[in-house]
Coordinates of C-alpha atoms in Angstrom, one line a residue:
Chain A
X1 CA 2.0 -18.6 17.1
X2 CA 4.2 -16.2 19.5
X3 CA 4.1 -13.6 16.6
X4 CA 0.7 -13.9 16.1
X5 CA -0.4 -12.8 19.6
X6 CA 2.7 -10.1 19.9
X7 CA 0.5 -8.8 16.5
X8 CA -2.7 -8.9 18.4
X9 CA -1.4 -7.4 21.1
X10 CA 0.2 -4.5 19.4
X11 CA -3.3 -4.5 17.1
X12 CA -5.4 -4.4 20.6
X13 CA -3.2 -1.2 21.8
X14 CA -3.3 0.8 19.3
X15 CA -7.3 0.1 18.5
X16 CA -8.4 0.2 22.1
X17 CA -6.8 3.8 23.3
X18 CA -9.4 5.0 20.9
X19 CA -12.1 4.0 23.0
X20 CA -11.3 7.3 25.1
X21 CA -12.2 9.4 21.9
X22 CA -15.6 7.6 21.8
X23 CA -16.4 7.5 25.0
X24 CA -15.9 11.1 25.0
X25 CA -18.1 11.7 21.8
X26 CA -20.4 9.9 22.8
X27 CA -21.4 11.7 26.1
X28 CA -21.1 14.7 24.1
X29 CA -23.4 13.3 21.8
X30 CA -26.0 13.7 24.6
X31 CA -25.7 9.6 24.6
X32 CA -25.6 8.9 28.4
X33 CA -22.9 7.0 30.2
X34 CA -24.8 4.1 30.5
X35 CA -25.6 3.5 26.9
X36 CA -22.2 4.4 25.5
X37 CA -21.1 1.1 27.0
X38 CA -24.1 -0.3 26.6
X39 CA -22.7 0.4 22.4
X40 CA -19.1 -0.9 23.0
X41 CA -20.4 -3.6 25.4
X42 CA -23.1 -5.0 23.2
X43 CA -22.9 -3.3 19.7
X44 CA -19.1 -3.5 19.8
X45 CA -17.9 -2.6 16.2
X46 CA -16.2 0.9 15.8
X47 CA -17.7 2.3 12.6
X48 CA -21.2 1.6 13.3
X49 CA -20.7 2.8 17.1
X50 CA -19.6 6.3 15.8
X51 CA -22.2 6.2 13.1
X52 CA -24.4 5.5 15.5
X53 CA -24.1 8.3 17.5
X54 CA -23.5 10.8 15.3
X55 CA -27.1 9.9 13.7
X56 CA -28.3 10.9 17.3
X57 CA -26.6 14.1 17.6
X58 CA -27.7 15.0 14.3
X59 CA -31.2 14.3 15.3
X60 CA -31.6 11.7 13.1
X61 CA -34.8 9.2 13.6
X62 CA -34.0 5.8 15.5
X63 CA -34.6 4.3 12.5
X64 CA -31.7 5.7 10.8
X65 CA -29.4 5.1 13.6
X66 CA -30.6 1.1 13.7
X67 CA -30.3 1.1 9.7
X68 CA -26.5 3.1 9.6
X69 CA -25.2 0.8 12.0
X70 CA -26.2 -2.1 10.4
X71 CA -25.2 -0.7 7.3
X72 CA -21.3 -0.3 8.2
X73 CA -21.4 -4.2 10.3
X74 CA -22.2 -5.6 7.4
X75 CA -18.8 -5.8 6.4
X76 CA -18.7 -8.0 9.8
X77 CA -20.7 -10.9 7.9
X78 CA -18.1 -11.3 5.5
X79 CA -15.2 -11.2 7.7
X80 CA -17.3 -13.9 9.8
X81 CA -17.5 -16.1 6.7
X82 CA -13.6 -16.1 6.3
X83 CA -12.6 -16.9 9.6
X84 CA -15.3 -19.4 10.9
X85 CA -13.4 -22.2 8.9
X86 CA -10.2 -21.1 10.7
X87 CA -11.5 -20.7 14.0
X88 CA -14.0 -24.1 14.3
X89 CA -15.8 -22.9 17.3
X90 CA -19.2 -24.1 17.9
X91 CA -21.4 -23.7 20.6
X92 CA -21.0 -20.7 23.2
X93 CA -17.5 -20.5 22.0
X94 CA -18.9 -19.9 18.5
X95 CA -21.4 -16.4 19.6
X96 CA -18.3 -15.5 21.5
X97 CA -16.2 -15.4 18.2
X98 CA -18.8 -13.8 16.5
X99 CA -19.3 -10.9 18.7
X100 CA -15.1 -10.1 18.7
X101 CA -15.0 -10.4 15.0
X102 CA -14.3 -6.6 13.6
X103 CA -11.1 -5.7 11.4
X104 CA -8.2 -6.0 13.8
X105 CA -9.5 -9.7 14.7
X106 CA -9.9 -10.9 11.4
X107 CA -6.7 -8.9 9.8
X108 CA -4.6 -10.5 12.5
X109 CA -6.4 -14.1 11.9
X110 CA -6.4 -14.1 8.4
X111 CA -2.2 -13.3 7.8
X112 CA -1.4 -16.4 9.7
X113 CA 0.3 -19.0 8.0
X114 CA -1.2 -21.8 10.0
X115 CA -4.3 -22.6 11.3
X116 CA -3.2 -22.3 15.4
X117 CA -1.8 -19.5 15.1
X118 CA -4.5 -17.6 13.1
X119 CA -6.9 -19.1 16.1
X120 CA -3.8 -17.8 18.5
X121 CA -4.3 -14.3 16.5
X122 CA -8.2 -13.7 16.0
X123 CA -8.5 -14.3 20.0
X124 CA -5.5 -12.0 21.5
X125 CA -6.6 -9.1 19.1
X126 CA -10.1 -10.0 19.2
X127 CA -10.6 -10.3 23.0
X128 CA -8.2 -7.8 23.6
X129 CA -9.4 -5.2 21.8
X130 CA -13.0 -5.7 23.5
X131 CA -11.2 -5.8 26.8
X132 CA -9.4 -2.5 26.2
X133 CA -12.0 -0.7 23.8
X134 CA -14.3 -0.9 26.8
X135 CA -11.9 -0.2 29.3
X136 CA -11.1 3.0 27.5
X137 CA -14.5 4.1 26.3
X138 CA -15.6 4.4 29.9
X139 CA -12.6 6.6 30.7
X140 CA -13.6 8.7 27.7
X141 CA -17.2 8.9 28.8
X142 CA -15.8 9.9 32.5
X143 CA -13.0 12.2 31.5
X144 CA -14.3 13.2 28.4
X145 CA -11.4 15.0 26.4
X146 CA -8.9 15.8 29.7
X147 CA -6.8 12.6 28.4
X148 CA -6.0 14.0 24.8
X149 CA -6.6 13.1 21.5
X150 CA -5.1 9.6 20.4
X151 CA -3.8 11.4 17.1
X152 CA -1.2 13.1 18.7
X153 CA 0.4 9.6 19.8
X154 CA 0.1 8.3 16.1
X155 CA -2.0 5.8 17.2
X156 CA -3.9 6.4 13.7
X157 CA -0.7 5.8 11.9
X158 CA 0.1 3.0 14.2
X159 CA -3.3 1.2 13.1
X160 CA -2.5 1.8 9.2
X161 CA 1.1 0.2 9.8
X162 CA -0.7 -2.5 11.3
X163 CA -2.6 -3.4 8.1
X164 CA 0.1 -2.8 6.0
X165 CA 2.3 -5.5 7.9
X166 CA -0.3 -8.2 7.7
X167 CA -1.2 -7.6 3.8
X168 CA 2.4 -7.3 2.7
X169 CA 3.2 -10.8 3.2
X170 CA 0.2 -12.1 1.3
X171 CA 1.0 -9.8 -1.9
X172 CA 3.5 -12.0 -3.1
X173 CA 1.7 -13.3 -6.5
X174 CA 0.8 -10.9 -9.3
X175 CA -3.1 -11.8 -8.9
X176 CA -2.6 -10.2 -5.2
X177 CA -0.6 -7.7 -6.4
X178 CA -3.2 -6.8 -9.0
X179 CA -6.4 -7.3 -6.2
X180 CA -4.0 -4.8 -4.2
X181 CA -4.0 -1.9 -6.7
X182 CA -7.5 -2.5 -7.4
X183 CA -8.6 -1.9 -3.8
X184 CA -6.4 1.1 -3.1
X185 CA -8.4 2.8 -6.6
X186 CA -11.6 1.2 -5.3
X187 CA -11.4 2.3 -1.3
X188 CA -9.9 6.4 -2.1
X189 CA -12.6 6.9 -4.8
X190 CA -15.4 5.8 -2.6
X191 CA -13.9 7.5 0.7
X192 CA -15.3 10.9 -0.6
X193 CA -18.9 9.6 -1.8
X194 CA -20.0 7.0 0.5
X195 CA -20.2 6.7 4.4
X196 CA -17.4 4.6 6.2
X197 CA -17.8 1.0 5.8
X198 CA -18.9 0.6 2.4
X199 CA -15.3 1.1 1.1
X200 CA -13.9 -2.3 2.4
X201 CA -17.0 -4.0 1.1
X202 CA -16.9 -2.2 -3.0
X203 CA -12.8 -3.6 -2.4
X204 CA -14.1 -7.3 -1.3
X205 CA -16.5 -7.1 -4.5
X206 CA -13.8 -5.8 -6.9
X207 CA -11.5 -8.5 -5.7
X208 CA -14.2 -11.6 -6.3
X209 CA -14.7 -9.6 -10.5
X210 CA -10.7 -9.6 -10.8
X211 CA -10.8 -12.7 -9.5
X212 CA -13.6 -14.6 -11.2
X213 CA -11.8 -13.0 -14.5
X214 CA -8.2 -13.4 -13.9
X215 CA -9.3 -17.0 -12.6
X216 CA -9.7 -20.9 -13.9
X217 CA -12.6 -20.9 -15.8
X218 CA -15.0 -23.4 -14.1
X219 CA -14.5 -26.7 -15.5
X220 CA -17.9 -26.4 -16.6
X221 CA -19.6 -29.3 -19.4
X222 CA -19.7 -27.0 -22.3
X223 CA -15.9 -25.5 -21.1
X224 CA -14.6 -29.5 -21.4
X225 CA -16.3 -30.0 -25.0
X226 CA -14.6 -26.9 -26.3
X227 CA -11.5 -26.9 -24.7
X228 CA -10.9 -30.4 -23.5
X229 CA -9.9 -30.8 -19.9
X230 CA -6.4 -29.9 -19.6
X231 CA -6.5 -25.9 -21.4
X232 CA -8.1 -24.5 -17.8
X233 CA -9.2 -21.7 -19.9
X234 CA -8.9 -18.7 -22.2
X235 CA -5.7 -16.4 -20.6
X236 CA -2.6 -18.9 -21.6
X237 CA 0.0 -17.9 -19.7
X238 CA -1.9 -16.4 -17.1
X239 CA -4.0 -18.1 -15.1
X240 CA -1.1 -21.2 -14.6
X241 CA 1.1 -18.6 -12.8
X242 CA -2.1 -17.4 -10.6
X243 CA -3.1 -21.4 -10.4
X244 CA 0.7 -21.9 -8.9
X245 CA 1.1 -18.8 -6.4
X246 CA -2.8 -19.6 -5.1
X247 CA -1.7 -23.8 -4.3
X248 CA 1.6 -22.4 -2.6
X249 CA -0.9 -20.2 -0.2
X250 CA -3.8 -23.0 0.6
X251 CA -0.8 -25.3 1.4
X252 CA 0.5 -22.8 3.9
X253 CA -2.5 -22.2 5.1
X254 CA -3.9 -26.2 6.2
X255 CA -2.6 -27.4 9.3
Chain B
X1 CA -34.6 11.3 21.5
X2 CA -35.9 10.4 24.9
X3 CA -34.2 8.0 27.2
X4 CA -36.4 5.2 26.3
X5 CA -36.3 5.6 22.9
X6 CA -32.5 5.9 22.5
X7 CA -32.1 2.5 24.8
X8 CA -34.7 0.8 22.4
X9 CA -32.5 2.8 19.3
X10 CA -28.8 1.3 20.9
X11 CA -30.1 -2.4 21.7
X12 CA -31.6 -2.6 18.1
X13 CA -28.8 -1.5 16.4
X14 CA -26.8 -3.9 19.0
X15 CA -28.8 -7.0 18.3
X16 CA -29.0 -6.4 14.3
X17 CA -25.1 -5.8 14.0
X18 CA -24.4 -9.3 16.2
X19 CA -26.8 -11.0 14.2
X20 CA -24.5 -9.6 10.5
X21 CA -21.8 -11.1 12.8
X22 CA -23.2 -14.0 14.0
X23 CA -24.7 -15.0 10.0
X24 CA -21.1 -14.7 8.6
X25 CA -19.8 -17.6 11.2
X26 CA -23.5 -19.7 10.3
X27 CA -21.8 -19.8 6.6
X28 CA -21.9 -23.8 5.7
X29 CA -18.6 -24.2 5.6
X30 CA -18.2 -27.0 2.6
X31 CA -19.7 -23.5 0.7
X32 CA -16.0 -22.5 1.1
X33 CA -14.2 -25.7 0.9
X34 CA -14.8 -25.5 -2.9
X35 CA -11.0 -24.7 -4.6
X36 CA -12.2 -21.8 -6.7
X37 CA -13.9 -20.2 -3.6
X38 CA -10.8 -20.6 -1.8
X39 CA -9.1 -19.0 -4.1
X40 CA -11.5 -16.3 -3.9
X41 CA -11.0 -15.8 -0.5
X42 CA -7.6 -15.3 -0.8
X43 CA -7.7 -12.2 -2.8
X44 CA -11.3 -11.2 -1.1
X45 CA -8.4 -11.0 2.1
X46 CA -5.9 -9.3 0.1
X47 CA -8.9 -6.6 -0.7
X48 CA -10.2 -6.0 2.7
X49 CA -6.9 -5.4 4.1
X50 CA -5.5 -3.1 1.6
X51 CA -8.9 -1.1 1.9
X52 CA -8.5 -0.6 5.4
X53 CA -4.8 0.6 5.1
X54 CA -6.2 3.2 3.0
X55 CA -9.5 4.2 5.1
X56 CA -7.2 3.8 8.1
X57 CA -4.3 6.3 6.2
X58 CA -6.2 9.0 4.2
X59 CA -9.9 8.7 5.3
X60 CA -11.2 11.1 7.7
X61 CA -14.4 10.1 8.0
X62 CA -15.6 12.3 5.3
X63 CA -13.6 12.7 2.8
X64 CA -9.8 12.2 2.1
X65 CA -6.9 14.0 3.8
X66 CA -3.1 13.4 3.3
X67 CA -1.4 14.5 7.4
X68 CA 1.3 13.4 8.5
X69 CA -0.1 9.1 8.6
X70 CA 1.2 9.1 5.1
X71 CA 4.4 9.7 5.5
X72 CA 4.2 7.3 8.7
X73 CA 3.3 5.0 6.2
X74 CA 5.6 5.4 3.9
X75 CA 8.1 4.7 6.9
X76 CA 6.7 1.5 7.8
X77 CA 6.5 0.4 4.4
X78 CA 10.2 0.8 4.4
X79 CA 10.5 -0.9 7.3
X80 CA 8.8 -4.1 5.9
X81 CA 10.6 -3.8 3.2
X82 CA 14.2 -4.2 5.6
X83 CA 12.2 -6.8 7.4
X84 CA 11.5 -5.5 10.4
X85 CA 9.5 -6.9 12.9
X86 CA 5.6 -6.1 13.3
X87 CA 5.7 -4.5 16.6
X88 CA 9.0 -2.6 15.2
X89 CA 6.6 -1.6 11.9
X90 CA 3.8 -0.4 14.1
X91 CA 5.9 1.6 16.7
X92 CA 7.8 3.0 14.1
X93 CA 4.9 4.5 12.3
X94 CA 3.2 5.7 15.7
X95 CA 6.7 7.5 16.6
X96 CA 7.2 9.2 13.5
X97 CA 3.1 10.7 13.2
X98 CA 3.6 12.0 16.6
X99 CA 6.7 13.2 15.7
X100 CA 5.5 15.4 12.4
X101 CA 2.5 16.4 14.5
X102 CA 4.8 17.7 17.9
X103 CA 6.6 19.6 15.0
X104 CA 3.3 21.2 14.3
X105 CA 2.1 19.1 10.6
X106 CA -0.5 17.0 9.8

């Protein structure tokens, strides 16, 4: 649980600090001081927050700012979906969670290997990157560029070594090994083509098709006539080894 | 865009992003009890994770670029790899982009 917070603190660092370069593009944007936190405040989710704004000092119609931002939180829903069951918050605690859920909480969540400390986790990095991404958008927005550009820290690398460290314990059976490779195809062939956002999701959706293929067939009626119970399926020799590695993981996982 | 309008435009796209937020969490959860969808879940992680090391390494926003956070990469990769601890892993990466980019690359 210690680790998990020391990972969400480190997470919350290095993702916060670059509040000062949108607070500063922001105001350059010709997006007052007021609404740029008004957007970290209320909209809080990085992509669609720099979307945002550069549809507005583009030009673009309101329209098209609403729909781009909505377009790159859509990831948010899924990531929402995965860590509701870990989290169990209801109530206020529950639109809390939801409005702190972004990558770093839900990387930092998800690579725990118990359900306390992934709670423990998705609240330090969560809360603390909301705490500090505001925090540092409104020095942006004041000082505007006078503070520096985060890059020259590494705090880009810094955030990339952070994901790294939570997938690399989780790639341990060939099926995540094999989701893995698919993403990194997936995520640097869409970079180019597609606006920021979309990426993670086309990796989510090649991940369910390797998946559902690589998977137990559903012990479906017709599946049990042909095959009888006990054959799982048509990949011999495959999907046992997934079957094994995925149990190891979902025992790991439950409290 | 006028002041009013770009208010209306930022609490819009405010409310509609908490409410993508906010739908993910109103997921029944016995939807994802079911073994196969846990399963799915698992790699779904695996996926999302691994994409965002890559935006996060050679995205730019608009296209691909290989500076000096690949080679940070590559050194916290080797870190893991030695079992290094996270905060280790991360520092280690920030400290050697800064250091190829003070040296004037990437």
């Amino acid at each position: 649980m210690r680790a998990a917070v020391r990972q969400g603190v480190s997470v919350a660092l290095a993702t916060g600090l670059y509040g000062i370069s949108f607070g500063a593009l922001s105001v350059v944007a010709g997006v007052g001081v007021l609404p740029t936190m008004a957007l970290s405040l209320l909209l809080f989710s990085g992509g669609s927050q720099f979307a945002l704004i550069g549809v507005v000092a583009a030009g673009g119609s309101p329209v098209a700012a609403v729909a781009t931002a909505a377009l790159l939180g859509a990831r948010n829903t899924l990531y929402g979906a995965v860590v509701a069951p870990l989290l169990g918050a209801r109530g206020l605690r529950r639109l809390a969670a939801a409005q702190v859920t972004i990558d770093e909480s839900t990387a930092v969540a998800v690579a725990q290997t118990d359900r306390r400390a992934a709670r423990a986790g998705f609240w330090t990095a969560g809360v603390g990157v909301f705490v500090l991404w505001n925090a540092f958008t409104l020095v942006g927005a004041l000082a505007g560029d006078a503070l520096g550009d985060p890059r020259a820290w590494g705090l880009d690398a810094a955030a990339a070594a952070a994901f790294l460290a939570l997938v690399w314990p989780r790639l341990a059976s060939r099926a995540a090994q094999g989701v893995a490779a698919a993403a990194v195809v997936v995520s640097a062939a869409l970079v180019p083509v597609v606006p920021p956002g979309i990426p993670v999701l086309a990796a989510a959706a090649a991940a369910v098709l390797v998946g559902v293929l690589t998977g137990p067939r559903p012990a479906s009626p017709a599946a049990l006539a042909a095959h009888g119970p006990t054959t799982g399926g048509g990949t011999p020799g495959h999907a046992p080894d997934d079957a094994t590695d995925e149990s190891d993981e979902s025992e790991a996982r439950t409290p | 865009m006028t002041t009013t309008v770009l208010w209306v435009t930022v609490l819009a796209a405010s409310l509609a992003c908490f409410a993508l937020k906010l739908a993910g969490h109103l997921v029944p959860e016995h939807w994802l009890a079911d073994e196969r969808v846990s399963r799915l879940t698992g790699l779904v992680t695996v996926a999302l994770l691994t994409s965002l090391v890559v935006v996060q390494t050679v995205g730019d926003g608009r296209g691909l670029t290989v500076d000096a956070r690949l080679p940070a990469l590559a050194v916290a990769a080797v870190a893991l790899a030695l079992r290094a601890p996270f905060v280790l892993v991360v520092v280690l990466a920030a400290g050697a982009a800064a250091a190829l980019r003070a040296l004037g690359w990437g």
